[in-house]
Coordinates of C-alpha atoms (C1' of nucleotides) in Angstrom, one line a residue:
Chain A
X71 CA 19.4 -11.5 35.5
X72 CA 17.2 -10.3 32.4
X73 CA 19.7 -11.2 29.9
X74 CA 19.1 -14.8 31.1
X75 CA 15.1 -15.0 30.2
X76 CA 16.0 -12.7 27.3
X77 CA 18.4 -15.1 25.7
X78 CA 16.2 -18.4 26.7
X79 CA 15.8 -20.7 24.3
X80 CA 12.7 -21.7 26.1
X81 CA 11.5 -17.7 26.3
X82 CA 8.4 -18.4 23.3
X83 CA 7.4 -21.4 25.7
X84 CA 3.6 -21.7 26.7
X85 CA 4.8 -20.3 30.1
X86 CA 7.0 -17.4 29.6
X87 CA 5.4 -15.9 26.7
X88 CA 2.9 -14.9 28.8
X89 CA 4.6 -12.1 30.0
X90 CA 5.7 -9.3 28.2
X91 CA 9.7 -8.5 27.5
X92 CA 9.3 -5.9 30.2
X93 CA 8.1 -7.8 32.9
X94 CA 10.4 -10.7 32.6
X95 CA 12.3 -9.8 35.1
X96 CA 9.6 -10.8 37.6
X97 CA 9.6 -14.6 36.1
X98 CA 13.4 -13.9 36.0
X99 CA 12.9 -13.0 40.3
X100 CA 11.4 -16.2 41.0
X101 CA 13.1 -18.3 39.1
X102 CA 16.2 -20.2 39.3
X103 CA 18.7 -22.2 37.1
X104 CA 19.2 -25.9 37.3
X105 CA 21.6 -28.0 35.6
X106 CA 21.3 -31.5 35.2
X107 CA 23.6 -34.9 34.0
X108 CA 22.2 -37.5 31.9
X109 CA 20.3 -40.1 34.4
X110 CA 19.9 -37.4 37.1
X111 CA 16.4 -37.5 38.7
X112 CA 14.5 -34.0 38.8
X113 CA 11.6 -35.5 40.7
X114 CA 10.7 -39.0 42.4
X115 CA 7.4 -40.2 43.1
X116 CA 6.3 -39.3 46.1
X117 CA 7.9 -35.6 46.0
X118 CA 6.2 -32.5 47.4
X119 CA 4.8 -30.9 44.2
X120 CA 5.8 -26.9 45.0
X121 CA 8.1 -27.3 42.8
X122 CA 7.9 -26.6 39.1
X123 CA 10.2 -26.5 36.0
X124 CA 10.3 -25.7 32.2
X125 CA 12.9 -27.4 29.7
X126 CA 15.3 -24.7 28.5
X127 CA 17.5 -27.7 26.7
X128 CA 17.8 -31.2 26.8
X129 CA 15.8 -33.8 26.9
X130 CA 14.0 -35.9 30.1
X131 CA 11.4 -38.3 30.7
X132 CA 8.5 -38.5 32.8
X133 CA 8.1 -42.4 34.2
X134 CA 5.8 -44.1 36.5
X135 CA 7.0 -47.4 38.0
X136 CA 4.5 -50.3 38.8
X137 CA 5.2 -52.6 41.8
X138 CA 6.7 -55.1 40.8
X139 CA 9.6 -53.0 38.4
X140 CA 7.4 -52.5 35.1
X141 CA 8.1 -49.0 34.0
X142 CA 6.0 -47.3 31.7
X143 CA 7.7 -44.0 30.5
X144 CA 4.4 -41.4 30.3
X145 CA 6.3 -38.3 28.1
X146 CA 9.8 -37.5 27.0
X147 CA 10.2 -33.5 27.5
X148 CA 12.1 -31.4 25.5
X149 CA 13.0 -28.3 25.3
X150 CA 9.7 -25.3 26.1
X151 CA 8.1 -28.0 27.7
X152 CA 6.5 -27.4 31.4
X153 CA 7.0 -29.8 34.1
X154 CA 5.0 -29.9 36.8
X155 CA 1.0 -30.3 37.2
X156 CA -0.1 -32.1 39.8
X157 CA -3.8 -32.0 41.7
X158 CA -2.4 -33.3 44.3
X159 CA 0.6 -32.2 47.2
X160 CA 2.4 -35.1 45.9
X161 CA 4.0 -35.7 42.5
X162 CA 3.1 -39.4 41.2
X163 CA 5.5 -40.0 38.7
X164 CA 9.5 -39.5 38.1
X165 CA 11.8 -37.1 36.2
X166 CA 15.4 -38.3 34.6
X167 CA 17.2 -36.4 32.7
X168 CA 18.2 -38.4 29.5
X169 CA 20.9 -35.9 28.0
X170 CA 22.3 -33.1 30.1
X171 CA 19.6 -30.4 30.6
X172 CA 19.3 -27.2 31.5
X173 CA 15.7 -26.0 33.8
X174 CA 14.3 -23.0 34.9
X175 CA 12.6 -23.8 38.1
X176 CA 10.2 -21.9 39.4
X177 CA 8.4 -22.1 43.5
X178 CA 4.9 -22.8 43.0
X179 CA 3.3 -20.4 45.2
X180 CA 5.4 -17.7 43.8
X181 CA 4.2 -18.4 40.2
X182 CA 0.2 -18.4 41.0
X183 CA 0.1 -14.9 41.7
X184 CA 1.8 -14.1 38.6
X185 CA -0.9 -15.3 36.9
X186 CA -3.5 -12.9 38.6
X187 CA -1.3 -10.3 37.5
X188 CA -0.9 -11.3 33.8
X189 CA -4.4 -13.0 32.6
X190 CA -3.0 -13.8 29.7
X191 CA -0.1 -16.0 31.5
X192 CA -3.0 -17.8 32.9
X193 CA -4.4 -18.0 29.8
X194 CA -1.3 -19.5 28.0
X195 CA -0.9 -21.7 30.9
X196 CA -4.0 -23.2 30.6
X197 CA -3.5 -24.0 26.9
X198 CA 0.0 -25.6 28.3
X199 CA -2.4 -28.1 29.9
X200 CA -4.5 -28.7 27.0
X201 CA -1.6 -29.8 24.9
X202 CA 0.1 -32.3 27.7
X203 CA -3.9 -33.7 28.1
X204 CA -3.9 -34.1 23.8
X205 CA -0.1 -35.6 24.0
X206 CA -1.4 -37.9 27.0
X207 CA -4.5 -38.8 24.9
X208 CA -2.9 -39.1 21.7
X209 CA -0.6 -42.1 23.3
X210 CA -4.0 -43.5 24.8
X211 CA -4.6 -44.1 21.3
X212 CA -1.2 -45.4 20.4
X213 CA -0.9 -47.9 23.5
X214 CA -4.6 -49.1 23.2
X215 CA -5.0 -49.1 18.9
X216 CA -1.8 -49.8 17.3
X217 CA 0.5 -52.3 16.4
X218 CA 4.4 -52.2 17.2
X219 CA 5.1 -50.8 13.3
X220 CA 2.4 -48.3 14.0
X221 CA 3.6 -47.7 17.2
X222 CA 7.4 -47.2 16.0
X223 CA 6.3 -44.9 12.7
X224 CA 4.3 -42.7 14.6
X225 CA 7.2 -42.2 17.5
X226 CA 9.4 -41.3 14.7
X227 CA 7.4 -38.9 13.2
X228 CA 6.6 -37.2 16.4
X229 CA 10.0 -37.1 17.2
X230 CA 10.8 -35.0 14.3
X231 CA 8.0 -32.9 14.7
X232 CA 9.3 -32.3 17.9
X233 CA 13.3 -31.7 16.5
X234 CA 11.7 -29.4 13.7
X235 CA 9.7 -27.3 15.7
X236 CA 12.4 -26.9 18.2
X237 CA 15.0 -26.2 15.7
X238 CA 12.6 -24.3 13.8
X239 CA 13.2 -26.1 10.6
X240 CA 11.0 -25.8 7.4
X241 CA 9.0 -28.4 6.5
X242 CA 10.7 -30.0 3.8
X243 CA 14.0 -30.2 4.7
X244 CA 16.1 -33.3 5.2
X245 CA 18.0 -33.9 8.0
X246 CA 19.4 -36.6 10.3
X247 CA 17.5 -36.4 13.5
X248 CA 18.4 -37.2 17.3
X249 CA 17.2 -40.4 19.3
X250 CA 18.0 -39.2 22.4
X251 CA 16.9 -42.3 24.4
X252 CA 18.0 -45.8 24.0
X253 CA 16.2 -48.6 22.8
X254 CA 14.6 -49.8 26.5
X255 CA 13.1 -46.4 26.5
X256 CA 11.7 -46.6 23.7
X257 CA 9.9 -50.2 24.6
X258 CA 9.0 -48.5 27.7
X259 CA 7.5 -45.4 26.1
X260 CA 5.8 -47.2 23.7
X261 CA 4.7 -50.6 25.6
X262 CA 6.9 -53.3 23.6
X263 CA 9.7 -55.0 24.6
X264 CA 13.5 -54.0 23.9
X265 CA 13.9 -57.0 21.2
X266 CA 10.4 -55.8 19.2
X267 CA 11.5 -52.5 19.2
X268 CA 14.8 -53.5 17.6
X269 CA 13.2 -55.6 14.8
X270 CA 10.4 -52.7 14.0
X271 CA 13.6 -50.3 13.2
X272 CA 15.3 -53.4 11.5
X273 CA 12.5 -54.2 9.0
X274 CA 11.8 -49.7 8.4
X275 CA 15.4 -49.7 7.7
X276 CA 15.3 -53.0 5.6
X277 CA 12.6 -51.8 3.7
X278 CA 14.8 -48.3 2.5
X279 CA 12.1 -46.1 4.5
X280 CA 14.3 -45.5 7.1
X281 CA 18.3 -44.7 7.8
X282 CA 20.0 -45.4 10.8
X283 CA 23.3 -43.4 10.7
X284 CA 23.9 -44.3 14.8
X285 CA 22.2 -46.0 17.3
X286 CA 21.2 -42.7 18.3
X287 CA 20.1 -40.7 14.7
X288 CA 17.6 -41.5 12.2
X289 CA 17.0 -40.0 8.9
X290 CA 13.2 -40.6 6.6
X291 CA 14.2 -41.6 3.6
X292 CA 10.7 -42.6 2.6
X293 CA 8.1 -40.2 4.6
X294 CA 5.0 -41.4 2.3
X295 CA 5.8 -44.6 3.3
X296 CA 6.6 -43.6 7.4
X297 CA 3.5 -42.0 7.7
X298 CA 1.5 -44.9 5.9
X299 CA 3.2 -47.2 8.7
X300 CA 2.5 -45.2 11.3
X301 CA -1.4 -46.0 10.0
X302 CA -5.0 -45.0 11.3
X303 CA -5.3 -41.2 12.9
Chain B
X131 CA -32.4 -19.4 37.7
X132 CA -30.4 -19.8 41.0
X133 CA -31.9 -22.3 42.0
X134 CA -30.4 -25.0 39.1
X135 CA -27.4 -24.1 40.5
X136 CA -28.1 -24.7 44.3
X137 CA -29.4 -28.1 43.8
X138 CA -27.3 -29.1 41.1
X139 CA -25.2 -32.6 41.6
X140 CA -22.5 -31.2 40.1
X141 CA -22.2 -28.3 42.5
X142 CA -19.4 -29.5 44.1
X143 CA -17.9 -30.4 40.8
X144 CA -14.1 -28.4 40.5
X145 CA -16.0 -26.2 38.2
X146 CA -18.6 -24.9 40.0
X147 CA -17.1 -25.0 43.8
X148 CA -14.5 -22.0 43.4
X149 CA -17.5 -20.0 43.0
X150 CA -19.2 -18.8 46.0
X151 CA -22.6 -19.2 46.7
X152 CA -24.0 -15.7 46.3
X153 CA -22.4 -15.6 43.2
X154 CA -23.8 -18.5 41.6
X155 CA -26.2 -16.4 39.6
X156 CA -23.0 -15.4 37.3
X157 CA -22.3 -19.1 36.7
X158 CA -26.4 -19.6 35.8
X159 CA -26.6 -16.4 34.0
X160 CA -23.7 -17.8 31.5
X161 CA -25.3 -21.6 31.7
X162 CA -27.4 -23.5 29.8
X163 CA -29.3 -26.6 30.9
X164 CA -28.6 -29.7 28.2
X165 CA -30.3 -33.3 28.2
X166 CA -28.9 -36.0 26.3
X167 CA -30.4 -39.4 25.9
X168 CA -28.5 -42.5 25.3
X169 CA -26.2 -42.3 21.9
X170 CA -26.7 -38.8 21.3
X171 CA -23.6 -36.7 20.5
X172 CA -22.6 -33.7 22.2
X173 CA -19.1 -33.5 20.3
X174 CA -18.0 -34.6 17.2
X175 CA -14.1 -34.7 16.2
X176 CA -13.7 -31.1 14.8
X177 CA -16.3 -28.9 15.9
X178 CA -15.4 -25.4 17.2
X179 CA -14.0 -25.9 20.4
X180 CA -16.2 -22.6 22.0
X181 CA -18.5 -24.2 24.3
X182 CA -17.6 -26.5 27.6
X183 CA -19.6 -28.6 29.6
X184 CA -20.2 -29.8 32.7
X185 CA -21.7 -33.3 33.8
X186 CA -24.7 -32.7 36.2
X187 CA -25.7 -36.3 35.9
X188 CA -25.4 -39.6 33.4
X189 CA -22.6 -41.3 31.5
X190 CA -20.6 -39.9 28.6
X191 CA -17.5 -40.9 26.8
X192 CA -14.9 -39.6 25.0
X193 CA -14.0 -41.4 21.8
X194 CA -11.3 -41.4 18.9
X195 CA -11.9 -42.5 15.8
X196 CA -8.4 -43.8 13.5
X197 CA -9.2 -43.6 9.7
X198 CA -9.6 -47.2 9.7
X199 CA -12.7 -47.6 12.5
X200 CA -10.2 -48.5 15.0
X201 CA -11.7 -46.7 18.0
X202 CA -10.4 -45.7 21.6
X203 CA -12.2 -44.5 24.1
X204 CA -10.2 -41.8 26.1
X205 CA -12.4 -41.7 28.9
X206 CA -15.5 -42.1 30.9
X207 CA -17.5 -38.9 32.1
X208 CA -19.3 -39.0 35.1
X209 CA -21.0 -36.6 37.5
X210 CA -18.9 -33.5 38.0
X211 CA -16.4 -34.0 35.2
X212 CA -15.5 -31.2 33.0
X213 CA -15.8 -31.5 29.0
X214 CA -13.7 -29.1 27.0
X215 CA -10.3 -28.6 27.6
X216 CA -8.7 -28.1 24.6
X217 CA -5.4 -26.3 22.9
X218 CA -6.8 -25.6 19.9
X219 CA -10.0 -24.2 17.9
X220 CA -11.3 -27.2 17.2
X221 CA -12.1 -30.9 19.0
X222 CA -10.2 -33.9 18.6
X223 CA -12.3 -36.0 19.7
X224 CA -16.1 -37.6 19.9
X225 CA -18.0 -37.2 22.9
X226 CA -21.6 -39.2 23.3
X227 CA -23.9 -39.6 26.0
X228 CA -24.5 -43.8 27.4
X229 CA -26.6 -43.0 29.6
X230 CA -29.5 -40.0 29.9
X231 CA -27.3 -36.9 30.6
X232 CA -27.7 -33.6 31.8
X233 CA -25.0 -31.2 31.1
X234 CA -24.5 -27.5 32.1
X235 CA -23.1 -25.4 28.6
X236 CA -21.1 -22.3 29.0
X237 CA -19.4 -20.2 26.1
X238 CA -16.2 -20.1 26.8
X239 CA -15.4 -17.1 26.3
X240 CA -17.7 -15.9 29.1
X241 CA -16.0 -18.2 31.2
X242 CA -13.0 -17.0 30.7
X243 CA -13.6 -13.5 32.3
X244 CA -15.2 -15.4 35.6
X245 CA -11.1 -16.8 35.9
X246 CA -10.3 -13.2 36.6
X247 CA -12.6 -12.1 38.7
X248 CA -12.4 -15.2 41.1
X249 CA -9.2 -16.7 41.3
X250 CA -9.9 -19.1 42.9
X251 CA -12.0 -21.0 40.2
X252 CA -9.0 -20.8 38.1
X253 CA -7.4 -22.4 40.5
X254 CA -9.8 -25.2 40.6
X255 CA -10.2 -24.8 36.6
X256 CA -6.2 -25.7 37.1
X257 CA -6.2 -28.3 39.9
X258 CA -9.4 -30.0 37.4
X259 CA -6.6 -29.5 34.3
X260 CA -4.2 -31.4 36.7
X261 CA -6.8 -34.4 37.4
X262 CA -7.4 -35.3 34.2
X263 CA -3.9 -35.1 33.1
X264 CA -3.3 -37.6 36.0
X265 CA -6.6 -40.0 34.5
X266 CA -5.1 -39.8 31.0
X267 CA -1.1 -41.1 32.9
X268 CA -3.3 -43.9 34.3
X269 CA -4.6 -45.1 31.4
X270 CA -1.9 -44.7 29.3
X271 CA 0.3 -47.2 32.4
X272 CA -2.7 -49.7 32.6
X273 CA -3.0 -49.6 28.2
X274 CA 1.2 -49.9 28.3
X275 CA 1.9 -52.3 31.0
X276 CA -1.0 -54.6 32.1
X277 CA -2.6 -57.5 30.6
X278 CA -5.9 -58.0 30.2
X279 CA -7.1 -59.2 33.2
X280 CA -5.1 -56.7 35.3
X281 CA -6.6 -53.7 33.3
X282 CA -10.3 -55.4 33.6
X283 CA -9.8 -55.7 37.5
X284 CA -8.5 -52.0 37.7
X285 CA -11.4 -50.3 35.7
X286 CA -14.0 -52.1 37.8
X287 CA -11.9 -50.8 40.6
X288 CA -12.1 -47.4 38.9
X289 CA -16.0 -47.7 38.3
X290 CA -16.6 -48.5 41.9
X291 CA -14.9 -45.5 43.4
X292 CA -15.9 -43.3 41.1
X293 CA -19.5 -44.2 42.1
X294 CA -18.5 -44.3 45.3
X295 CA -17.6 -40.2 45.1
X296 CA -20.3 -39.5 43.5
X297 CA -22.5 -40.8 46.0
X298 CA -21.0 -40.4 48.8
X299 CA -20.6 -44.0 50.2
X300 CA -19.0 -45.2 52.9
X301 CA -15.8 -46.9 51.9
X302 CA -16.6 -50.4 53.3
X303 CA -20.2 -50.4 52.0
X304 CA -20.9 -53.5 49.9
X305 CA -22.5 -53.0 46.8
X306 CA -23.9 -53.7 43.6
X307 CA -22.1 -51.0 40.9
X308 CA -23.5 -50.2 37.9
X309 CA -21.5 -50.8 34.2
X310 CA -23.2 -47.7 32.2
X311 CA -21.4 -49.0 28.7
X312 CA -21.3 -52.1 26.9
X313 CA -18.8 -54.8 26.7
X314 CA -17.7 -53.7 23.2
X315 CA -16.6 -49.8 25.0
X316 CA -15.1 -51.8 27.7
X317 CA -13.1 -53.3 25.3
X318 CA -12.7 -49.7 23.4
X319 CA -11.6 -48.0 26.8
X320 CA -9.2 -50.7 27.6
X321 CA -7.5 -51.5 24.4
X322 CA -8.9 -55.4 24.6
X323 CA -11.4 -57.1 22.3
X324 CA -14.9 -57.8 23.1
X325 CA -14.1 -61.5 23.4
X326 CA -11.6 -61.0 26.0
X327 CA -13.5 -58.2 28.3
X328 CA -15.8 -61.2 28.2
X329 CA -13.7 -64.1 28.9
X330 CA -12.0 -62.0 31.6
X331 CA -14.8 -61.2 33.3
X332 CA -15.9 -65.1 33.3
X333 CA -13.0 -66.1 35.1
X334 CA -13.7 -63.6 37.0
X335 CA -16.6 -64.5 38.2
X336 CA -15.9 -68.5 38.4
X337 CA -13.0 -67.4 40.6
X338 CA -15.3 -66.0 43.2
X339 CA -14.3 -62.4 42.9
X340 CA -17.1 -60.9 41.3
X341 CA -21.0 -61.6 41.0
X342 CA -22.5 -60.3 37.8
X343 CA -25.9 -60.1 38.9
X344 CA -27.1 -58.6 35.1
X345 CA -24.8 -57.5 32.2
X346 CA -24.8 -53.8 33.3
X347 CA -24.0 -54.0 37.0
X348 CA -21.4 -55.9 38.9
X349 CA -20.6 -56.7 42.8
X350 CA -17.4 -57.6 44.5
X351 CA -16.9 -60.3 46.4
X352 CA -13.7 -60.8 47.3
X353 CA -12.0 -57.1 46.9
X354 CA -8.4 -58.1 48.2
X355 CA -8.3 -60.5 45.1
X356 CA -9.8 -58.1 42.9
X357 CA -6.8 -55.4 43.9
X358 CA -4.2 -58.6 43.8
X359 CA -5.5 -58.9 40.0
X360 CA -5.0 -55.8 38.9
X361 CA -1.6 -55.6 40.0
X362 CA 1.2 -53.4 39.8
X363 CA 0.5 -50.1 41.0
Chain C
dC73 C1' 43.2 -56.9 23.5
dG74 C1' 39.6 -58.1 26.2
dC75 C1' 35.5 -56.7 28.6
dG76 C1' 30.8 -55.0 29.1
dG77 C1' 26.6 -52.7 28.0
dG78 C1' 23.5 -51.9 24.6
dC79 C1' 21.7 -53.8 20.6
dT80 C1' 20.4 -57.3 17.0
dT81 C1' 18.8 -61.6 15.4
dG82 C1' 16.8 -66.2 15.8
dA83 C1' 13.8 -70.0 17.9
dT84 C1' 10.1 -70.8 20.6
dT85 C1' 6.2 -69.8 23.6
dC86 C1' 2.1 -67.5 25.0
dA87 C1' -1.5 -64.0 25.4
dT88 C1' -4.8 -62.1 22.9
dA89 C1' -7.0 -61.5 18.4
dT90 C1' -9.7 -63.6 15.0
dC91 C1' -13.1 -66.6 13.3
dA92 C1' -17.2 -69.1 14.2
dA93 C1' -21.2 -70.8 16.5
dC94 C1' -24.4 -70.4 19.9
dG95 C1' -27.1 -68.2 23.9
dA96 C1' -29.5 -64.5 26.3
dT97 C1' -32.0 -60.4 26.5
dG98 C1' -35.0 -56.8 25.5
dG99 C1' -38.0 -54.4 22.4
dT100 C1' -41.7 -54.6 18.8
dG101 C1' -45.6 -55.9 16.5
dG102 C1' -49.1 -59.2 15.8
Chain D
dC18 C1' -49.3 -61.3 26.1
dC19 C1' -46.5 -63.9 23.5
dA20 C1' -43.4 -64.8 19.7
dC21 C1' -40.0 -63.1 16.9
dC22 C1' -36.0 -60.8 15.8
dA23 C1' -32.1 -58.0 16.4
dT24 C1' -28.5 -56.9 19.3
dC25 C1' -25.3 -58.0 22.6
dG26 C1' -22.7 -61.3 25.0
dT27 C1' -20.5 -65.8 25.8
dT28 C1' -17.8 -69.7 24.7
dG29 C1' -14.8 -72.6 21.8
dA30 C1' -11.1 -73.4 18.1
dT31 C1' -7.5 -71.6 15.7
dA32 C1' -4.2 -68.0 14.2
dT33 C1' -0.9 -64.6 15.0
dG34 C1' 1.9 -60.8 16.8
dA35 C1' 4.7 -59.8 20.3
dA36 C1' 7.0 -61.6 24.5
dT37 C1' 10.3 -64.6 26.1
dC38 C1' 14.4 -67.2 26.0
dA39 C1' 18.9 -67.5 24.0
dA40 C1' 23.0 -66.5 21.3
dG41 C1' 25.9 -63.5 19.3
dC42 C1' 27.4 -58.8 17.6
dC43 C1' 29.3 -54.2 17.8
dC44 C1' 31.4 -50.4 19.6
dG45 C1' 33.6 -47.7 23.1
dC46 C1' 36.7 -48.0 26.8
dG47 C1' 39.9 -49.6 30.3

DNA sequence: CGCGGGCTTGATTCATATCAACGATGGTGG
DNA sequence: CCACCATCGTTGATATGAATCAAGCCCGCG
């Protein structure tokens, strides 16, 4: 049972690291495994929140649905990430898994006392919030102050970023890096339509700063000129 | 010294409620008092991140600046909100007074020691984190997936009921609200240009849904089309 | 081999930005 | 107290970036 936190790739998460290798088996008590298949919901609007979950691998998405069908996709989550704040009983938003996933799911009320016990838990867990506040922010500003190339650039980059720290891959290194959504969640994520989206990666690609190997990988062949795109910030 | 604490407007603010009252004198003995008038900057993008705040009345917002001048503003602060959650050392981000503001300071890192002591402020501190994760999911739907009319119509709807809390008004109450910023941080908030805050809120008016009795306060007349306008959700 | 879903590309439309002029409002100094 | 000016807001004309409408392509799969 130990052997499964010790071995997690999500074990220097925000919300595990918290507690020392010898205590682990008490996140390891509370704790269960979930698998899930690409397109399987984790959570649907309207859901009791006493439920919450870190990424161990895989990557989902966190959507909100307006009335009338417009979807605006508010995170993708990858792997370390923490699922789950809500100030409310009621979770106000969905979770699909994109790629097939592996969670560690953990009963709220279990977890709070954990984090009497282990300050700095608490500690670290409160930083986890600060981060998913700066992401939420930080695509504020891309939504209300930037342009579709802008918009595009700055995804790509930050899907690296996210790859690279993952992976734990040196900064220099070229690679070939995973789209793991498809194009409509893309537009979604980043408030364009499908067809804009399409001619954004068309006119990188035409341009020589970008290469798309697949529909689904992307290599920089020009960073300089990627993070010019991306622009102002 | 107790005292500024009983009376204070923000008492009830998710801050300041997990902590009974005969311990208030540990939240005033780690306070101080702070007025800001109108433009004044409390924080500027990368300043230490060691103190927090707490609105005890007035209007602040929270700004971003791109290297360009393109600015967002990430939110508005009213009575009881917290400044200051952050993952890192140092600020990303602007924060000004519109209004004349009082603020309650603390050093964080006396706070921090209060979490352990009384749980259940850290709780709160938590269920506050979760909040404005929630605000930030909001904006970032209205910035991806309304037009400009729709977001206009949902942050007047937004001003109005945060008002509302604040003061404690009946929920059928008619009123005149109050706009604290100007058009041109409408227009920053929302991800719109001046022009069209204005033009919106013109058709607005000829439409019978609002009166716009000076340029800083508004009424609404006809609040089913005022929800019907700002749309999915 | 044909079919379908996801994607790309092109033509056109439309919402909002930009550019430009004018109007209101509030503060200051004569 | 009034007149002036600066600032902020409104309104109109035009430009433009992205949405919408419309084919057609590509690749995997039955």
């Amino acid at each position: 049972m130990e052997l499964v936190c010790y071995r997690c790739p999500a074990r220097s998460s925000d919300l595990c690291a918290g507690v020392p290798d010898n205590e682990l088996k008490l996140l390891a008590a509370i704790s269960t495994h979930l698998k899930l298949r690409p397109e399987e919901t984790l959570i649907l609007d309207g859901d009791a929140s006493d439920h919450v979950y870190n990424v161990v691998s895989g990557t989902l998405m966190m959507t909100r649905l307006g009335a009338d069908g417009r979807r605006q996709i508010l995170a993708f989550l990858l792997t370390g990430n923490f699922i789950g704040f809500s100030s409310d009983q009621l979770y106000r938003f969905n979770v699909e898994a994109l790629t097939d996933c592996e969670l560690c799911r953990f009963e709220r009320k279990k977890l709070e006392p954990l984090f009497e016990a282990y300050p700095e838990m608490e500690r670290r867990f409160r930083q986890m919030a600060a981060r998913v506040i700066e992401a939420s922010l930080d695509l504020v500003f891309t939504l209300g102050r930037r342009n579709a190339t802008e918009r595009m650039a700055a995804f790509l980059l930050h899907l690296r970023d996210a790859q690279r720290e993952a992976a734990e891959i040196p900064k220099d290194t070229q690679a070939v890096w995973q789209i793991p959504m498809t194009r409509t969640d893309i537009a979604d994520y980043l408030g364009l339509t499908i067809e804009t989206v399409s001619r954004v990666l068309s006119r990188l690609k035409s341009k020589g700063i970008l290469r798309l190997p697949t529909l689904h990988s992307f290599e920089i062949v020009n960073e300089t000129a990627l993070v010019d795109a991306a622009g102002a910030d």
